[in-house]
Amino acid sequence: AQKVTQAQTEISVVEKEDVTLDCVYETRDTTYYLFWYKQPPSGELVFLIRRNSFDEQNEISGRYSWNFQKSTSSFNFTITASQVVDSAVYFCALSEVPQETSGSRLTFGEGTQLTVNP
Amino acid sequence: NAGVMQNPRHLVRRRGQEARLRCSPMKGHSHVYWYRQLPEEGLKFMVYLQKENIIDESGMPKERFSAEFPKEGPSILRIQQVVRGDSAAYFCASSARDGLGEKLFFGSGTQLSVL
């Protein structure tokens, strides 16, 4: 069975601080996919990144960066120079390789509520 | 290039009524997923559909819940005889597969409130 753990329920920072959101996962699959989604107060889910298990290169996109460590089963997300608009719930998710009979069922973590104060 | 469209955005029902939630996938997407987000919880998979077929409904409650994705028109998640415990946000996602796997794009969700 797959499991995603986001140990930080809530994080509060002051604007311009860097913040890292932790994600640890469990899976028996050797190939899998990892995702991060953002859920702002308006409620929609915004796709941020998809990472394949065979690609351990870290990725940077503007103020966002992701650190994938297969050895520790972690896929952490860092926001540099945080802004008030970054305030949201962030979800880490895991999926197996899509099959015809199961598609890409995502297993979500419980989410981390990030609050960036001015 | 519209994204995944869900309606209604908010739905209020009294106990015992039926709730119908609609989802139009992104253009070109033929896979639809429904997820439920209970208060203070993460999202939980409910059902995976392709056009005219339910592929995986392992996450659906055994009673009162059903889903369809007809050849024409949106996907429908139907909840009969709603109870208070059905109050949640219901998200639909659609996807297309590329060489690297599958990327799910979510709609804005339908917030169901059962009085």
PDB file of C-alpha atoms in Angstrom:
ATOM      1  CA  ALA A   1       0.000   0.000   0.000  1.00  0.00           C
ATOM      2  CA  GLN A   2       1.103   3.527  -0.669  1.00  0.00           C
ATOM      3  CA  LYS A   3       1.337   6.189   1.968  1.00  0.00           C
ATOM      4  CA  VAL A   4       2.310   9.855   2.018  1.00  0.00           C
ATOM      5  CA  THR A   5       3.168  11.671   5.217  1.00  0.00           C
ATOM      6  CA  GLN A   6       3.333  15.410   5.602  1.00  0.00           C
ATOM      7  CA  ALA A   7       4.345  15.770   9.209  1.00  0.00           C
ATOM      8  CA  GLN A   8       3.957  19.543   9.310  1.00  0.00           C
ATOM      9  CA  THR A   9       0.306  20.346   9.763  1.00  0.00           C
ATOM     10  CA  GLU A  10       0.795  24.108   9.874  1.00  0.00           C
ATOM     11  CA  ILE A  11       3.698  26.411   9.195  1.00  0.00           C
ATOM     12  CA  SER A  12       3.734  30.137   9.753  1.00  0.00           C
ATOM     13  CA  VAL A  13       6.492  32.384   8.399  1.00  0.00           C
ATOM     14  CA  VAL A  14       7.106  36.039   7.807  1.00  0.00           C
ATOM     15  CA  GLU A  15       7.288  37.328   4.276  1.00  0.00           C
ATOM     16  CA  LYS A  16      10.667  36.876   2.556  1.00  0.00           C
ATOM     17  CA  GLU A  17      11.623  33.937   4.728  1.00  0.00           C
ATOM     18  CA  ASP A  18      12.485  30.639   3.072  1.00  0.00           C
ATOM     19  CA  VAL A  19      10.292  27.712   4.002  1.00  0.00           C
ATOM     20  CA  THR A  20      10.562  23.975   3.372  1.00  0.00           C
ATOM     21  CA  LEU A  21       7.589  21.646   3.334  1.00  0.00           C
ATOM     22  CA  ASP A  22       8.425  18.036   4.086  1.00  0.00           C
ATOM     23  CA  CYS A  23       7.015  14.984   2.347  1.00  0.00           C
ATOM     24  CA  VAL A  24       7.884  11.370   3.069  1.00  0.00           C
ATOM     25  CA  TYR A  25       6.339   8.511   1.168  1.00  0.00           C
ATOM     26  CA  GLU A  26       6.069   4.736   1.237  1.00  0.00           C
ATOM     27  CA  THR A  27       5.616   2.474  -1.750  1.00  0.00           C
ATOM     28  CA  ARG A  28       6.603  -0.996  -2.861  1.00  0.00           C
ATOM     29  CA  ASP A  29       6.769   0.085  -6.482  1.00  0.00           C
ATOM     30  CA  THR A  30      10.166   0.608  -8.044  1.00  0.00           C
ATOM     31  CA  THR A  31       8.745   3.134 -10.488  1.00  0.00           C
ATOM     32  CA  TYR A  32       6.320   5.772  -9.344  1.00  0.00           C
ATOM     33  CA  TYR A  33       5.456   9.438  -9.601  1.00  0.00           C
ATOM     34  CA  LEU A  34       5.462  12.208  -7.050  1.00  0.00           C
ATOM     35  CA  PHE A  35       3.439  15.416  -7.188  1.00  0.00           C
ATOM     36  CA  TRP A  36       2.904  18.643  -5.354  1.00  0.00           C
ATOM     37  CA  TYR A  37      -0.367  20.550  -5.499  1.00  0.00           C
ATOM     38  CA  LYS A  38      -1.317  23.908  -4.045  1.00  0.00           C
ATOM     39  CA  GLN A  39      -4.779  24.634  -2.655  1.00  0.00           C
ATOM     40  CA  PRO A  40      -5.250  28.379  -2.081  1.00  0.00           C
ATOM     41  CA  PRO A  41      -8.091  29.715   0.085  1.00  0.00           C
ATOM     42  CA  SER A  42     -10.353  29.780  -2.970  1.00  0.00           C
ATOM     43  CA  GLY A  43     -10.292  25.993  -2.886  1.00  0.00           C
ATOM     44  CA  GLU A  44      -9.073  24.868  -6.284  1.00  0.00           C
ATOM     45  CA  LEU A  45      -6.146  22.496  -6.660  1.00  0.00           C
ATOM     46  CA  VAL A  46      -3.235  23.830  -8.635  1.00  0.00           C
ATOM     47  CA  PHE A  47      -0.699  21.438 -10.129  1.00  0.00           C
ATOM     48  CA  LEU A  48       2.881  22.410  -9.269  1.00  0.00           C
ATOM     49  CA  ILE A  49       5.162  19.560 -10.252  1.00  0.00           C
ATOM     50  CA  ARG A  50       5.360  15.912 -11.260  1.00  0.00           C
ATOM     51  CA  ARG A  51       8.541  13.929 -10.652  1.00  0.00           C
ATOM     52  CA  ASN A  52       9.411  10.450 -11.886  1.00  0.00           C
ATOM     53  CA  SER A  53      11.146   8.091  -9.493  1.00  0.00           C
ATOM     54  CA  PHE A  54      13.963   7.380 -11.911  1.00  0.00           C
ATOM     55  CA  ASP A  55      14.887  11.038 -12.185  1.00  0.00           C
ATOM     56  CA  GLU A  56      16.547  12.233  -9.001  1.00  0.00           C
ATOM     57  CA  GLN A  57      17.647  15.604 -10.291  1.00  0.00           C
ATOM     58  CA  ASN A  58      16.433  18.434  -8.178  1.00  0.00           C
ATOM     59  CA  GLU A  59      14.302  21.013  -9.883  1.00  0.00           C
ATOM     60  CA  ILE A  60      13.974  24.752  -9.581  1.00  0.00           C
ATOM     61  CA  SER A  61      11.171  26.868 -10.942  1.00  0.00           C
ATOM     62  CA  GLY A  62      11.432  30.501  -9.966  1.00  0.00           C
ATOM     63  CA  ARG A  63      11.105  30.694  -6.181  1.00  0.00           C
ATOM     64  CA  TYR A  64      10.103  27.037  -5.962  1.00  0.00           C
ATOM     65  CA  SER A  65      12.515  24.144  -5.694  1.00  0.00           C
ATOM     66  CA  TRP A  66      12.111  20.453  -5.020  1.00  0.00           C
ATOM     67  CA  ASN A  67      14.564  18.070  -3.421  1.00  0.00           C
ATOM     68  CA  PHE A  68      13.950  14.412  -4.271  1.00  0.00           C
ATOM     69  CA  GLN A  69      15.916  11.925  -2.148  1.00  0.00           C
ATOM     70  CA  LYS A  70      15.045   8.381  -3.115  1.00  0.00           C
ATOM     71  CA  SER A  71      17.310   6.943  -0.424  1.00  0.00           C
ATOM     72  CA  THR A  72      15.189   8.553   2.284  1.00  0.00           C
ATOM     73  CA  SER A  73      11.882   8.423   0.376  1.00  0.00           C
ATOM     74  CA  SER A  74      11.457  12.153   0.618  1.00  0.00           C
ATOM     75  CA  PHE A  75      10.296  14.810  -1.798  1.00  0.00           C
ATOM     76  CA  ASN A  76      10.601  18.153  -0.053  1.00  0.00           C
ATOM     77  CA  PHE A  77       9.414  21.475  -1.401  1.00  0.00           C
ATOM     78  CA  THR A  78      11.132  24.790  -0.683  1.00  0.00           C
ATOM     79  CA  ILE A  79       9.754  28.252  -1.307  1.00  0.00           C
ATOM     80  CA  THR A  80      12.433  30.917  -1.356  1.00  0.00           C
ATOM     81  CA  ALA A  81      11.624  34.482  -0.305  1.00  0.00           C
ATOM     82  CA  SER A  82       8.037  33.588   0.554  1.00  0.00           C
ATOM     83  CA  GLN A  83       5.202  35.957  -0.269  1.00  0.00           C
ATOM     84  CA  VAL A  84       1.758  36.438   1.200  1.00  0.00           C
ATOM     85  CA  VAL A  85       0.251  34.949  -1.966  1.00  0.00           C
ATOM     86  CA  ASP A  86       2.025  31.687  -1.171  1.00  0.00           C
ATOM     87  CA  SER A  87      -0.383  31.170   1.729  1.00  0.00           C
ATOM     88  CA  ALA A  88      -2.235  27.952   0.933  1.00  0.00           C
ATOM     89  CA  VAL A  89      -2.490  24.292   1.780  1.00  0.00           C
ATOM     90  CA  TYR A  90       0.148  22.279  -0.026  1.00  0.00           C
ATOM     91  CA  PHE A  91      -0.375  18.623  -0.802  1.00  0.00           C
ATOM     92  CA  CYS A  92       2.218  16.042  -1.682  1.00  0.00           C
ATOM     93  CA  ALA A  93       0.938  13.024  -3.621  1.00  0.00           C
ATOM     94  CA  LEU A  94       2.201   9.707  -4.939  1.00  0.00           C
ATOM     95  CA  SER A  95       0.980   7.539  -7.782  1.00  0.00           C
ATOM     96  CA  GLU A  96       1.952   4.261  -9.322  1.00  0.00           C
ATOM     97  CA  VAL A  97       2.689   3.898 -13.000  1.00  0.00           C
ATOM     98  CA  PRO A  98      -0.703   4.240 -14.671  1.00  0.00           C
ATOM     99  CA  GLN A  99      -2.306   0.989 -15.679  1.00  0.00           C
ATOM    100  CA  GLU A 100      -5.381   0.449 -17.793  1.00  0.00           C
ATOM    101  CA  THR A 101      -7.185  -1.007 -14.795  1.00  0.00           C
ATOM    102  CA  SER A 102      -6.213   1.611 -12.269  1.00  0.00           C
ATOM    103  CA  GLY A 103      -5.131   4.754 -14.019  1.00  0.00           C
ATOM    104  CA  SER A 104      -3.069   7.096 -11.876  1.00  0.00           C
ATOM    105  CA  ARG A 105      -4.736   6.972  -8.510  1.00  0.00           C
ATOM    106  CA  LEU A 106      -3.070   9.603  -6.402  1.00  0.00           C
ATOM    107  CA  THR A 107      -2.401   8.982  -2.738  1.00  0.00           C
ATOM    108  CA  PHE A 108      -2.352  12.354  -1.020  1.00  0.00           C
ATOM    109  CA  GLY A 109      -0.731  13.456   2.191  1.00  0.00           C
ATOM    110  CA  GLU A 110      -2.810  15.306   4.752  1.00  0.00           C
ATOM    111  CA  GLY A 111      -1.508  18.650   3.576  1.00  0.00           C
ATOM    112  CA  THR A 112       0.506  21.450   5.146  1.00  0.00           C
ATOM    113  CA  GLN A 113      -1.182  24.771   5.819  1.00  0.00           C
ATOM    114  CA  LEU A 114       1.346  27.490   5.034  1.00  0.00           C
ATOM    115  CA  THR A 115       0.638  30.986   6.271  1.00  0.00           C
ATOM    116  CA  VAL A 116       2.907  33.789   5.137  1.00  0.00           C
ATOM    117  CA  ASN A 117       2.475  36.911   7.213  1.00  0.00           C
ATOM    118  CA  PRO A 118       3.353  40.374   5.937  1.00  0.00           C
TER     119      PRO A 118
ATOM    120  CA  ASN B   1      -8.204  26.470 -23.459  1.00  0.00           C
ATOM    121  CA  ALA B   2     -10.598  25.812 -20.616  1.00  0.00           C
ATOM    122  CA  GLY B   3      -9.481  23.711 -17.716  1.00  0.00           C
ATOM    123  CA  VAL B   4     -11.497  21.097 -15.898  1.00  0.00           C
ATOM    124  CA  MET B   5     -14.948  22.542 -15.261  1.00  0.00           C
ATOM    125  CA  GLN B   6     -16.998  21.487 -12.297  1.00  0.00           C
ATOM    126  CA  ASN B   7     -20.464  22.646 -11.390  1.00  0.00           C
ATOM    127  CA  PRO B   8     -22.081  23.638  -9.292  1.00  0.00           C
ATOM    128  CA  ARG B   9     -19.401  25.276  -7.191  1.00  0.00           C
ATOM    129  CA  HIS B  10     -21.538  25.001  -4.088  1.00  0.00           C
ATOM    130  CA  LEU B  11     -24.444  22.630  -3.546  1.00  0.00           C
ATOM    131  CA  VAL B  12     -26.743  22.554  -0.557  1.00  0.00           C
ATOM    132  CA  ARG B  13     -28.979  19.579   0.042  1.00  0.00           C
ATOM    133  CA  ARG B  14     -31.192  18.400   2.862  1.00  0.00           C
ATOM    134  CA  ARG B  15     -30.802  14.941   4.263  1.00  0.00           C
ATOM    135  CA  GLY B  16     -32.444  12.374   2.006  1.00  0.00           C
ATOM    136  CA  GLN B  17     -32.172  14.404  -1.193  1.00  0.00           C
ATOM    137  CA  GLU B  18     -30.058  13.554  -4.192  1.00  0.00           C
ATOM    138  CA  ALA B  19     -26.882  15.391  -5.194  1.00  0.00           C
ATOM    139  CA  ARG B  20     -25.585  15.510  -8.740  1.00  0.00           C
ATOM    140  CA  LEU B  21     -22.103  16.833  -9.364  1.00  0.00           C
ATOM    141  CA  ARG B  22     -20.890  17.490 -12.880  1.00  0.00           C
ATOM    142  CA  CYS B  23     -17.437  17.512 -14.363  1.00  0.00           C
ATOM    143  CA  SER B  24     -16.338  18.435 -17.869  1.00  0.00           C
ATOM    144  CA  PRO B  25     -12.757  17.321 -18.500  1.00  0.00           C
ATOM    145  CA  MET B  26     -10.181  19.325 -20.332  1.00  0.00           C
ATOM    146  CA  LYS B  27     -10.396  19.175 -24.094  1.00  0.00           C
ATOM    147  CA  GLY B  28      -8.726  16.066 -25.395  1.00  0.00           C
ATOM    148  CA  HIS B  29      -8.765  14.290 -22.028  1.00  0.00           C
ATOM    149  CA  SER B  30     -10.544  10.956 -21.865  1.00  0.00           C
ATOM    150  CA  HIS B  31      -9.759   9.936 -18.290  1.00  0.00           C
ATOM    151  CA  VAL B  32     -11.704  11.281 -15.351  1.00  0.00           C
ATOM    152  CA  TYR B  33     -11.110  10.808 -11.644  1.00  0.00           C
ATOM    153  CA  TRP B  34     -13.258  11.803  -8.696  1.00  0.00           C
ATOM    154  CA  TYR B  35     -11.762  12.585  -5.305  1.00  0.00           C
ATOM    155  CA  ARG B  36     -13.377  13.583  -2.030  1.00  0.00           C
ATOM    156  CA  GLN B  37     -11.920  15.913   0.560  1.00  0.00           C
ATOM    157  CA  LEU B  38     -13.527  15.629   3.945  1.00  0.00           C
ATOM    158  CA  PRO B  39     -13.068  18.525   6.378  1.00  0.00           C
ATOM    159  CA  GLU B  40      -9.505  18.792   7.699  1.00  0.00           C
ATOM    160  CA  GLU B  41      -8.395  15.822   5.604  1.00  0.00           C
ATOM    161  CA  GLY B  42      -6.486  15.193   2.428  1.00  0.00           C
ATOM    162  CA  LEU B  43      -8.063  14.029  -0.775  1.00  0.00           C
ATOM    163  CA  LYS B  44      -9.171  10.443  -1.146  1.00  0.00           C
ATOM    164  CA  PHE B  45      -9.628   8.640  -4.448  1.00  0.00           C
ATOM    165  CA  MET B  46     -13.161   7.569  -5.266  1.00  0.00           C
ATOM    166  CA  VAL B  47     -13.474   6.425  -8.863  1.00  0.00           C
ATOM    167  CA  TYR B  48     -11.679   6.370 -12.208  1.00  0.00           C
ATOM    168  CA  LEU B  49     -13.618   6.446 -15.463  1.00  0.00           C
ATOM    169  CA  GLN B  50     -12.990   6.471 -19.161  1.00  0.00           C
ATOM    170  CA  LYS B  51     -15.661   7.264 -21.698  1.00  0.00           C
ATOM    171  CA  GLU B  52     -18.649   4.968 -21.047  1.00  0.00           C
ATOM    172  CA  ASN B  53     -16.631   2.789 -18.675  1.00  0.00           C
ATOM    173  CA  ILE B  54     -15.997   2.652 -14.954  1.00  0.00           C
ATOM    174  CA  ILE B  55     -12.452   1.383 -14.688  1.00  0.00           C
ATOM    175  CA  ASP B  56     -11.812   1.495 -10.942  1.00  0.00           C
ATOM    176  CA  GLU B  57     -14.408   2.281  -8.292  1.00  0.00           C
ATOM    177  CA  SER B  58     -12.509   0.841  -5.361  1.00  0.00           C
ATOM    178  CA  GLY B  59     -12.733   4.125  -3.470  1.00  0.00           C
ATOM    179  CA  MET B  60     -16.479   4.580  -3.806  1.00  0.00           C
ATOM    180  CA  PRO B  61     -18.784   3.895  -0.881  1.00  0.00           C
ATOM    181  CA  LYS B  62     -20.739   0.745  -1.652  1.00  0.00           C
ATOM    182  CA  GLU B  63     -24.151   2.343  -1.304  1.00  0.00           C
ATOM    183  CA  ARG B  64     -25.779   5.552  -2.512  1.00  0.00           C
ATOM    184  CA  PHE B  65     -22.825   6.665  -4.665  1.00  0.00           C
ATOM    185  CA  SER B  66     -22.541   6.187  -8.406  1.00  0.00           C
ATOM    186  CA  ALA B  67     -20.585   7.737 -11.248  1.00  0.00           C
ATOM    187  CA  GLU B  68     -20.799   7.823 -14.998  1.00  0.00           C
ATOM    188  CA  PHE B  69     -18.916   9.307 -17.911  1.00  0.00           C
ATOM    189  CA  PRO B  70     -21.144   9.071 -20.968  1.00  0.00           C
ATOM    190  CA  LYS B  71     -20.034   9.213 -24.560  1.00  0.00           C
ATOM    191  CA  GLU B  72     -21.416  12.735 -24.788  1.00  0.00           C
ATOM    192  CA  GLY B  73     -21.559  15.219 -21.962  1.00  0.00           C
ATOM    193  CA  PRO B  74     -19.922  15.613 -18.595  1.00  0.00           C
ATOM    194  CA  SER B  75     -19.057  13.034 -16.004  1.00  0.00           C
ATOM    195  CA  ILE B  76     -21.630  12.837 -13.214  1.00  0.00           C
ATOM    196  CA  LEU B  77     -21.101  11.872  -9.599  1.00  0.00           C
ATOM    197  CA  ARG B  78     -24.442  11.043  -8.055  1.00  0.00           C
ATOM    198  CA  ILE B  79     -25.148  10.706  -4.359  1.00  0.00           C
ATOM    199  CA  GLN B  80     -28.559   9.424  -3.402  1.00  0.00           C
ATOM    200  CA  GLN B  81     -30.249  10.029  -0.050  1.00  0.00           C
ATOM    201  CA  VAL B  82     -27.476  12.274   1.195  1.00  0.00           C
ATOM    202  CA  VAL B  83     -26.477  12.273   4.846  1.00  0.00           C
ATOM    203  CA  ARG B  84     -24.535  14.846   6.853  1.00  0.00           C
ATOM    204  CA  GLY B  85     -21.380  12.792   6.556  1.00  0.00           C
ATOM    205  CA  ASP B  86     -21.423  13.348   2.784  1.00  0.00           C
ATOM    206  CA  SER B  87     -20.638  17.031   3.341  1.00  0.00           C
ATOM    207  CA  ALA B  88     -17.259  17.511   1.681  1.00  0.00           C
ATOM    208  CA  ALA B  89     -15.479  19.015  -1.280  1.00  0.00           C
ATOM    209  CA  TYR B  90     -15.642  16.794  -4.341  1.00  0.00           C
ATOM    210  CA  PHE B  91     -12.925  17.233  -6.899  1.00  0.00           C
ATOM    211  CA  CYS B  92     -12.798  15.981 -10.424  1.00  0.00           C
ATOM    212  CA  ALA B  93      -9.566  15.563 -12.332  1.00  0.00           C
ATOM    213  CA  SER B  94      -8.904  14.766 -15.948  1.00  0.00           C
ATOM    214  CA  SER B  95      -5.762  13.558 -17.548  1.00  0.00           C
ATOM    215  CA  ALA B  96      -3.973  12.706 -20.703  1.00  0.00           C
ATOM    216  CA  ARG B  97      -1.057  10.362 -20.791  1.00  0.00           C
ATOM    217  CA  ASP B  98       2.324  11.318 -22.163  1.00  0.00           C
ATOM    218  CA  GLY B  99       5.551   9.414 -22.500  1.00  0.00           C
ATOM    219  CA  LEU B 100       6.335  10.005 -18.852  1.00  0.00           C
ATOM    220  CA  GLY B 101       3.067   8.838 -17.409  1.00  0.00           C
ATOM    221  CA  GLU B 102      -0.013  10.780 -16.457  1.00  0.00           C
ATOM    222  CA  LYS B 103      -0.604  14.275 -15.184  1.00  0.00           C
ATOM    223  CA  LEU B 104      -3.857  15.057 -13.434  1.00  0.00           C
ATOM    224  CA  PHE B 105      -5.465  18.468 -13.646  1.00  0.00           C
ATOM    225  CA  PHE B 106      -8.134  19.238 -11.109  1.00  0.00           C
ATOM    226  CA  GLY B 107     -11.254  21.313 -11.290  1.00  0.00           C
ATOM    227  CA  SER B 108     -12.209  23.880  -8.666  1.00  0.00           C
ATOM    228  CA  GLY B 109     -14.320  21.370  -6.808  1.00  0.00           C
ATOM    229  CA  THR B 110     -17.927  21.230  -5.660  1.00  0.00           C
ATOM    230  CA  GLN B 111     -18.540  21.961  -2.017  1.00  0.00           C
ATOM    231  CA  LEU B 112     -21.475  19.837  -0.903  1.00  0.00           C
ATOM    232  CA  SER B 113     -23.238  20.851   2.280  1.00  0.00           C
ATOM    233  CA  VAL B 114     -25.904  18.577   3.707  1.00  0.00           C
ATOM    234  CA  LEU B 115     -28.285  20.233   6.161  1.00  0.00           C
TER     235      LEU B 115
END
